[in-house]
Amino acid sequence: MSVKVIVVGAGLIGPRHAQSVISNPDTDLVALIDPAPSGPATASQLNTNHFPSLDALLASSSIPKPDAAIVCTPNHTHVPISRNLLANGIHVLVEKPVSDSIESGLELLRFAQLPENAHLKLLVGHHRRFNPYVYKTKQILDAGSLGSIIAVNGLWTLYKPQSYFAPPTDWRRAKSSGGVIPINFVHDVDILHHFFGPIVRIHAEKTLPQRPNPPHDAEEGAALTLRFASGIVGTFLVCDATPSPHNFETGTGENPIIPKSPTNGDSDFYRIFGSNASLSVPDMTRWSYDGKPDKSWNETLSVERYDVGDATPFDLQLAHFVEVIRGNAQPSCSGEEGLRALIVCQAARKALETGQTVDIDTDLFKNEI
């Protein structure tokens, strides 16, 4: 039987999720929920029912009870909406971040793990885990093709125009709600966790500010050093004030409003170094001494390039959600994993503010739920 899905939130991201639900043969879009005046028109365009609130839908007898929901509302509403859905026996895929604070995120995890909710699934929509370049990189790492991983170098560098920070989205330059670390770096943190396991130590140095007028309270960039629980070390530069192709969006073409680099080799954003080989992403080039008489810097490196197929991450994420609901898969990004990314971003900001290296307790949220 098809999984009956509702989408909560009809902003930029909600309709994209709705299109995935419509195109998947295993799911039916039964309603779109949004209080905005444009909500009914958006629902009509998607050929689905509209409700102004979740409570209105739950009180209605005009549609069957949904099996699952995708939450695409403002960050501060993620926890109360997700909790309400779980309380009504509905599986949840909540857009990242899982919450707007560590405390509220822990509250949601505690609620999701209550015995009466144990049969329900809570997933966090870090959809980049389903990007073809990420999937291929993970496949290469899991196959041991690089040997033991030693280090990783990452970049997320581009230029955001002044219009990005203009009202009504001027909250993006406020420290309490904006900044390149919680808005952008959080995505890369989740991918790094997906590849290498938890980050346990972080140090950060702030980049020179480039936007004095109007002033920005939030950070524009940082140079970060990382240590993972596995012993892998890494460096990462994040900055939204420099013209650059070295970022996930330009490299993969995932975001339609950011043009893809015409050549992947000019926009690498991850370099992974192993004992047997190194790999750059997204050009997917593997460097090694395979087939050479000696493993030595005196030899010419062997070069291998991997092909990456086309796929839509939102479609793959939805298909995964369905498989998790049906008991055929474990969540790729659980509520715990979603919260772990927030904890690292909080630690990065603390490192920026104090100038000190910050240790991260990987058991922090587990000990409290």
Tab-separated table of C-alpha atoms in Angstrom:
chain	number	residue	atom	x	y	z
A	1	MET	CA	0.000	0.000	0.000
A	2	SER	CA	1.129	3.541	-0.705
A	3	VAL	CA	2.395	5.657	2.174
A	4	LYS	CA	0.072	8.623	2.752
A	5	VAL	CA	2.219	11.747	3.204
A	6	ILE	CA	1.504	15.340	4.233
A	7	VAL	CA	3.883	18.261	3.748
A	8	VAL	CA	3.906	20.881	6.505
A	9	GLY	CA	5.095	24.227	5.164
A	10	ALA	CA	4.640	25.671	1.678
A	11	GLY	CA	7.665	27.954	1.461
A	12	LEU	CA	10.608	27.361	-0.864
A	13	ILE	CA	11.432	23.823	0.190
A	14	GLY	CA	7.972	22.386	0.892
A	15	PRO	CA	6.804	22.243	-2.738
A	16	ARG	CA	10.068	20.557	-3.754
A	17	HIS	CA	9.370	17.802	-1.255
A	18	ALA	CA	5.763	17.647	-2.443
A	19	GLN	CA	6.889	17.066	-6.028
A	20	SER	CA	9.018	14.146	-4.845
A	21	VAL	CA	6.004	12.670	-3.044
A	22	ILE	CA	3.879	13.046	-6.175
A	23	SER	CA	6.470	11.414	-8.427
A	24	ASN	CA	7.152	8.445	-6.131
A	25	PRO	CA	4.917	5.426	-6.942
A	26	ASP	CA	5.019	4.324	-3.284
A	27	THR	CA	3.670	7.578	-1.829
A	28	ASP	CA	0.506	9.667	-2.053
A	29	LEU	CA	0.415	13.382	-1.240
A	30	VAL	CA	-2.778	13.801	0.781
A	31	ALA	CA	-2.399	17.385	2.018
A	32	LEU	CA	-0.308	20.526	2.227
A	33	ILE	CA	-0.392	22.516	5.482
A	34	ASP	CA	0.404	26.229	5.606
A	35	PRO	CA	-1.349	29.219	7.232
A	36	ALA	CA	-0.159	31.717	4.600
A	37	PRO	CA	-2.715	33.235	2.192
A	38	SER	CA	-0.807	31.593	-0.678
A	39	GLY	CA	-1.252	28.136	0.846
A	40	PRO	CA	-4.510	27.180	-0.914
A	41	ALA	CA	-3.158	28.204	-4.327
A	42	THR	CA	0.037	26.220	-3.805
A	43	ALA	CA	-1.973	23.176	-2.743
A	44	SER	CA	-4.182	23.563	-5.807
A	45	GLN	CA	-1.127	23.636	-8.069
A	46	LEU	CA	-0.033	20.375	-6.463
A	47	ASN	CA	-3.530	18.931	-6.838
A	48	THR	CA	-3.812	18.188	-3.140
A	49	ASN	CA	-5.849	19.239	-0.091
A	50	HIS	CA	-4.990	22.340	1.930
A	51	PHE	CA	-5.244	22.904	5.674
A	52	PRO	CA	-4.181	26.044	7.556
A	53	SER	CA	-2.766	24.068	10.484
A	54	LEU	CA	-1.872	20.583	11.610
A	55	ASP	CA	-4.651	20.675	14.217
A	56	ALA	CA	-7.173	21.482	11.476
A	57	LEU	CA	-6.025	18.470	9.473
A	58	LEU	CA	-6.121	16.132	12.457
A	59	ALA	CA	-9.649	17.282	13.290
A	60	SER	CA	-10.857	16.721	9.736
A	61	SER	CA	-12.632	13.602	8.505
A	62	SER	CA	-12.350	14.579	4.842
A	63	ILE	CA	-9.041	12.825	4.268
A	64	PRO	CA	-7.523	9.594	5.568
A	65	LYS	CA	-5.096	9.830	8.454
A	66	PRO	CA	-1.583	10.380	7.098
A	67	ASP	CA	1.147	7.808	7.689
A	68	ALA	CA	4.021	10.254	7.455
A	69	ALA	CA	4.845	13.954	7.345
A	70	ILE	CA	7.642	16.112	5.976
A	71	VAL	CA	8.183	19.221	8.116
A	72	CYS	CA	9.428	22.268	6.175
A	73	THR	CA	8.575	25.100	8.550
A	74	PRO	CA	10.827	27.754	10.205
A	75	ASN	CA	13.531	26.252	12.418
A	76	HIS	CA	12.028	27.325	15.740
A	77	THR	CA	8.827	25.391	14.948
A	78	HIS	CA	10.483	22.085	14.063
A	79	VAL	CA	10.311	20.609	17.554
A	80	PRO	CA	6.689	21.436	18.499
A	81	ILE	CA	5.342	20.379	15.095
A	82	SER	CA	7.365	17.156	15.012
A	83	ARG	CA	6.319	16.333	18.539
A	84	ASN	CA	2.639	16.881	17.684
A	85	LEU	CA	2.969	14.602	14.665
A	86	LEU	CA	4.625	11.828	16.675
A	87	ALA	CA	1.978	12.174	19.395
A	88	ASN	CA	-0.615	11.461	16.723
A	89	GLY	CA	1.152	8.349	15.433
A	90	ILE	CA	2.709	9.927	12.313
A	91	HIS	CA	6.265	9.227	11.109
A	92	VAL	CA	8.377	12.384	10.690
A	93	LEU	CA	11.014	13.620	8.277
A	94	VAL	CA	11.949	17.074	9.577
A	95	GLU	CA	14.042	19.476	7.561
A	96	LYS	CA	17.443	20.355	8.946
A	97	PRO	CA	18.262	21.588	11.449
A	98	VAL	CA	16.328	19.267	13.707
A	99	SER	CA	15.814	22.191	16.115
A	100	ASP	CA	16.950	25.738	16.799
A	101	SER	CA	18.706	24.763	20.032
A	102	ILE	CA	20.410	21.775	21.598
A	103	GLU	CA	17.968	21.805	24.515
A	104	SER	CA	14.827	21.642	22.368
A	105	GLY	CA	16.455	19.007	20.165
A	106	LEU	CA	17.103	16.823	23.208
A	107	GLU	CA	13.496	17.316	24.257
A	108	LEU	CA	12.287	15.973	20.910
A	109	LEU	CA	14.629	12.976	21.069
A	110	ARG	CA	13.421	12.117	24.558
A	111	PHE	CA	9.825	12.231	23.362
A	112	ALA	CA	10.550	10.130	20.270
A	113	GLN	CA	12.145	7.418	22.415
A	114	LEU	CA	9.206	7.009	24.782
A	115	PRO	CA	7.850	3.424	24.678
A	116	GLU	CA	4.564	4.552	23.127
A	117	ASN	CA	6.478	6.228	20.272
A	118	ALA	CA	9.152	3.597	19.718
A	119	HIS	CA	7.436	2.269	16.578
A	120	LEU	CA	7.562	5.686	14.920
A	121	LYS	CA	10.453	6.986	12.830
A	122	LEU	CA	12.111	10.387	13.198
A	123	LEU	CA	14.506	11.349	10.406
A	124	VAL	CA	16.327	14.631	9.730
A	125	GLY	CA	16.432	15.969	6.184
A	126	HIS	CA	20.141	16.328	5.569
A	127	HIS	CA	19.388	15.479	1.956
A	128	ARG	CA	22.984	15.865	0.778
A	129	ARG	CA	23.660	12.390	2.095
A	130	PHE	CA	21.702	11.303	-0.977
A	131	ASN	CA	23.577	13.477	-3.456
A	132	PRO	CA	25.213	11.253	-6.132
A	133	TYR	CA	28.667	12.711	-5.407
A	134	VAL	CA	28.302	12.046	-1.685
A	135	TYR	CA	26.918	8.565	-2.351
A	136	LYS	CA	29.846	7.732	-4.650
A	137	THR	CA	32.413	9.084	-2.194
A	138	LYS	CA	30.890	7.058	0.634
A	139	GLN	CA	30.968	3.962	-1.572
A	140	ILE	CA	34.683	4.508	-2.320
A	141	LEU	CA	35.491	5.025	1.361
A	142	ASP	CA	33.529	1.970	2.500
A	143	ALA	CA	35.294	-0.180	-0.095
A	144	GLY	CA	38.663	0.717	1.471
A	145	SER	CA	39.972	2.041	-1.834
A	146	LEU	CA	41.983	4.799	-0.134
A	147	GLY	CA	43.375	2.599	2.638
A	148	SER	CA	43.336	4.019	6.162
A	149	ILE	CA	42.012	7.581	6.126
A	150	ILE	CA	44.552	10.039	7.512
A	151	ALA	CA	43.106	13.492	6.913
A	152	VAL	CA	40.501	15.575	5.084
A	153	ASN	CA	40.574	19.114	3.750
A	154	GLY	CA	37.306	20.920	3.023
A	155	LEU	CA	36.116	24.204	1.532
A	156	TRP	CA	32.834	26.076	1.469
A	157	THR	CA	33.709	29.435	-0.045
A	158	LEU	CA	31.560	31.720	-2.207
A	159	TYR	CA	30.115	35.226	-2.311
A	160	LYS	CA	26.657	36.073	-1.018
A	161	PRO	CA	25.292	39.369	-2.416
A	162	GLN	CA	23.988	42.162	-0.214
A	163	SER	CA	20.438	41.289	-1.274
A	164	TYR	CA	20.811	37.986	0.595
A	165	PHE	CA	21.002	39.958	3.852
A	166	ALA	CA	18.408	42.626	3.059
A	167	PRO	CA	15.037	42.811	4.878
A	168	PRO	CA	12.989	40.755	5.497
A	169	THR	CA	15.920	38.294	5.654
A	170	ASP	CA	18.270	40.630	7.532
A	171	TRP	CA	18.163	38.044	10.351
A	172	ARG	CA	20.914	36.305	8.340
A	173	ARG	CA	23.461	38.889	9.526
A	174	ALA	CA	22.433	38.689	13.191
A	175	LYS	CA	24.537	36.510	15.449
A	176	SER	CA	21.495	35.000	17.147
A	177	SER	CA	19.960	33.689	13.935
A	178	GLY	CA	22.460	33.956	11.081
A	179	GLY	CA	26.090	33.347	10.277
A	180	VAL	CA	27.847	31.056	7.852
A	181	ILE	CA	28.436	28.316	10.449
A	182	PRO	CA	24.807	27.452	11.366
A	183	ILE	CA	23.417	28.282	7.908
A	184	ASN	CA	26.006	26.601	5.689
A	185	PHE	CA	28.744	24.751	7.576
A	186	VAL	CA	26.134	22.566	9.297
A	187	HIS	CA	25.585	20.753	5.967
A	188	ASP	CA	29.266	19.894	5.652
A	189	VAL	CA	29.455	18.805	9.288
A	190	ASP	CA	26.758	16.229	8.616
A	191	ILE	CA	28.541	14.956	5.495
A	192	LEU	CA	31.838	14.725	7.391
A	193	HIS	CA	30.094	12.738	10.130
A	194	HIS	CA	28.545	10.535	7.444
A	195	PHE	CA	31.998	9.842	5.978
A	196	PHE	CA	34.269	9.706	9.009
A	197	GLY	CA	32.230	9.480	12.226
A	198	PRO	CA	31.904	12.065	15.004
A	199	ILE	CA	34.039	15.175	15.389
A	200	VAL	CA	35.384	15.373	18.944
A	201	ARG	CA	37.595	18.480	18.926
A	202	ILE	CA	37.507	21.789	17.071
A	203	HIS	CA	39.506	25.007	16.907
A	204	ALA	CA	38.469	28.080	14.924
A	205	GLU	CA	39.934	31.376	13.731
A	206	LYS	CA	37.587	34.049	12.377
A	207	THR	CA	38.197	35.559	8.930
A	208	LEU	CA	38.538	39.335	8.490
A	209	PRO	CA	35.086	40.987	8.202
A	210	GLN	CA	34.210	42.303	4.742
A	211	ARG	CA	30.734	43.810	5.329
A	212	PRO	CA	31.024	46.838	7.648
A	213	ASN	CA	27.953	48.628	6.301
A	214	PRO	CA	25.398	47.605	7.297
A	215	PRO	CA	27.277	45.832	10.101
A	216	HIS	CA	27.115	42.060	10.445
A	217	ASP	CA	27.077	40.644	13.963
A	218	ALA	CA	27.347	37.062	12.712
A	219	GLU	CA	30.549	35.501	11.474
A	220	GLU	CA	31.339	35.684	7.744
A	221	GLY	CA	33.897	32.913	7.808
A	222	ALA	CA	36.331	30.797	9.785
A	223	ALA	CA	39.346	28.549	9.403
A	224	LEU	CA	38.701	25.374	11.385
A	225	THR	CA	40.804	22.449	12.548
A	226	LEU	CA	39.031	19.210	13.375
A	227	ARG	CA	39.757	15.915	15.097
A	228	PHE	CA	37.468	12.918	14.707
A	229	ALA	CA	36.943	10.156	17.255
A	230	SER	CA	38.672	7.783	14.828
A	231	GLY	CA	41.877	9.843	14.949
A	232	ILE	CA	41.359	11.379	11.502
A	233	VAL	CA	42.276	15.083	11.411
A	234	GLY	CA	40.940	17.790	9.143
A	235	THR	CA	40.950	21.420	8.153
A	236	PHE	CA	38.007	23.384	6.798
A	237	LEU	CA	37.680	26.914	5.446
A	238	VAL	CA	34.195	28.402	5.350
A	239	CYS	CA	33.530	31.922	4.061
A	240	ASP	CA	30.585	33.613	2.340
A	241	ALA	CA	32.435	36.811	1.343
A	242	THR	CA	34.770	35.681	-1.448
A	243	PRO	CA	34.145	34.910	-5.147
A	244	SER	CA	35.007	31.218	-5.394
A	245	PRO	CA	33.859	27.984	-7.058
A	246	HIS	CA	35.024	25.860	-4.128
A	247	ASN	CA	31.756	24.916	-2.468
A	248	PHE	CA	29.232	22.089	-2.589
A	249	GLU	CA	26.629	23.992	-4.603
A	250	THR	CA	28.933	25.173	-7.394
A	251	GLY	CA	30.700	21.828	-7.546
A	252	THR	CA	27.611	19.625	-7.758
A	253	GLY	CA	25.014	21.940	-9.285
A	254	GLU	CA	22.539	20.827	-6.627
A	255	ASN	CA	21.008	24.262	-5.990
A	256	PRO	CA	19.323	25.640	-9.130
A	257	ILE	CA	19.936	29.273	-8.117
A	258	ILE	CA	23.731	28.773	-7.924
A	259	PRO	CA	25.321	27.989	-11.328
A	260	LYS	CA	27.348	24.792	-11.507
A	261	SER	CA	31.018	25.035	-12.382
A	262	PRO	CA	31.541	24.169	-16.066
A	263	THR	CA	34.386	21.855	-15.073
A	264	ASN	CA	34.280	19.823	-11.846
A	265	GLY	CA	38.058	19.898	-11.582
A	266	ASP	CA	37.955	23.645	-10.955
A	267	SER	CA	35.594	23.425	-8.001
A	268	ASP	CA	36.836	20.707	-5.668
A	269	PHE	CA	35.528	21.138	-2.139
A	270	TYR	CA	36.771	17.964	-0.408
A	271	ARG	CA	40.205	16.350	-0.552
A	272	ILE	CA	40.500	13.063	1.315
A	273	PHE	CA	43.933	11.608	2.094
A	274	GLY	CA	44.456	7.909	2.772
A	275	SER	CA	47.402	5.580	3.258
A	276	ASN	CA	46.971	4.054	-0.218
A	277	ALA	CA	45.421	6.889	-2.223
A	278	SER	CA	43.831	10.319	-2.097
A	279	LEU	CA	40.516	11.472	-3.568
A	280	SER	CA	39.211	14.869	-4.617
A	281	VAL	CA	35.502	15.660	-4.825
A	282	PRO	CA	33.517	16.419	-7.020
A	283	ASP	CA	35.923	15.686	-9.872
A	284	MET	CA	36.168	12.215	-8.268
A	285	THR	CA	39.869	11.818	-9.035
A	286	ARG	CA	41.839	9.124	-7.196
A	287	TRP	CA	45.627	9.502	-6.968
A	288	SER	CA	47.809	6.521	-6.043
A	289	TYR	CA	50.914	4.500	-6.861
A	290	ASP	CA	48.848	1.518	-7.981
A	291	GLY	CA	50.676	-0.506	-10.615
A	292	LYS	CA	54.014	1.204	-9.939
A	293	PRO	CA	57.195	-0.655	-8.969
A	294	ASP	CA	57.449	1.279	-5.733
A	295	LYS	CA	55.131	3.275	-3.470
A	296	SER	CA	57.302	6.387	-3.515
A	297	TRP	CA	57.322	10.066	-4.357
A	298	ASN	CA	59.887	9.177	-7.009
A	299	GLU	CA	57.159	7.447	-9.015
A	300	THR	CA	54.589	9.126	-11.245
A	301	LEU	CA	51.170	9.018	-9.637
A	302	SER	CA	48.461	6.868	-11.193
A	303	VAL	CA	45.211	8.716	-11.893
A	304	GLU	CA	41.728	7.200	-11.896
A	305	ARG	CA	38.452	9.091	-12.331
A	306	TYR	CA	35.073	7.773	-11.239
A	307	ASP	CA	31.826	8.411	-13.065
A	308	VAL	CA	28.880	9.766	-11.100
A	309	GLY	CA	25.307	9.258	-12.259
A	310	ASP	CA	22.457	11.751	-12.206
A	311	ALA	CA	19.878	11.609	-9.426
A	312	THR	CA	17.683	13.976	-7.416
A	313	PRO	CA	18.640	13.890	-3.708
A	314	PHE	CA	15.114	14.798	-2.543
A	315	ASP	CA	13.689	11.843	-4.493
A	316	LEU	CA	16.272	9.448	-3.068
A	317	GLN	CA	15.723	10.771	0.460
A	318	LEU	CA	11.966	10.204	0.169
A	319	ALA	CA	12.486	6.666	-1.134
A	320	HIS	CA	14.746	6.021	1.869
A	321	PHE	CA	12.097	7.446	4.234
A	322	VAL	CA	9.578	4.978	2.818
A	323	GLU	CA	11.969	2.049	3.277
A	324	VAL	CA	12.633	3.094	6.889
A	325	ILE	CA	8.888	3.323	7.591
A	326	ARG	CA	8.399	-0.157	6.138
A	327	GLY	CA	11.194	-1.562	8.292
A	328	ASN	CA	13.511	-2.323	5.392
A	329	ALA	CA	16.246	0.198	6.309
A	330	GLN	CA	17.767	2.072	9.216
A	331	PRO	CA	17.645	5.898	9.132
A	332	SER	CA	20.598	7.407	7.307
A	333	CYS	CA	20.256	10.601	9.328
A	334	SER	CA	18.395	9.977	12.586
A	335	GLY	CA	17.325	12.607	15.072
A	336	GLU	CA	20.517	11.903	16.998
A	337	GLU	CA	22.691	12.469	13.919
A	338	GLY	CA	20.861	15.679	13.113
A	339	LEU	CA	21.462	16.959	16.627
A	340	ARG	CA	25.119	15.935	16.500
A	341	ALA	CA	25.700	18.372	13.613
A	342	LEU	CA	24.173	21.201	15.669
A	343	ILE	CA	26.420	20.376	18.625
A	344	VAL	CA	29.538	20.688	16.437
A	345	CYS	CA	28.376	24.048	15.063
A	346	GLN	CA	27.757	25.283	18.594
A	347	ALA	CA	31.283	24.162	19.533
A	348	ALA	CA	32.734	25.941	16.476
A	349	ARG	CA	31.098	29.190	17.530
A	350	LYS	CA	32.352	28.758	21.082
A	351	ALA	CA	35.868	28.248	19.703
A	352	LEU	CA	35.532	31.464	17.673
A	353	GLU	CA	34.349	33.461	20.683
A	354	THR	CA	36.889	32.153	23.209
A	355	GLY	CA	39.902	31.505	21.007
A	356	GLN	CA	40.223	28.116	22.679
A	357	THR	CA	40.079	24.589	21.366
A	358	VAL	CA	36.730	22.970	22.260
A	359	ASP	CA	36.294	19.292	23.069
A	360	ILE	CA	32.972	17.740	22.058
A	361	ASP	CA	31.403	14.970	24.116
A	362	THR	CA	29.940	12.512	21.595
A	363	ASP	CA	27.756	11.050	24.355
A	364	LEU	CA	26.282	14.423	25.306
A	365	PHE	CA	22.772	13.880	24.066
A	366	LYS	CA	22.769	10.129	24.641
A	367	ASN	CA	23.424	10.640	28.328
A	368	GLU	CA	20.422	12.939	28.614
A	369	ILE	CA	17.766	10.937	26.778
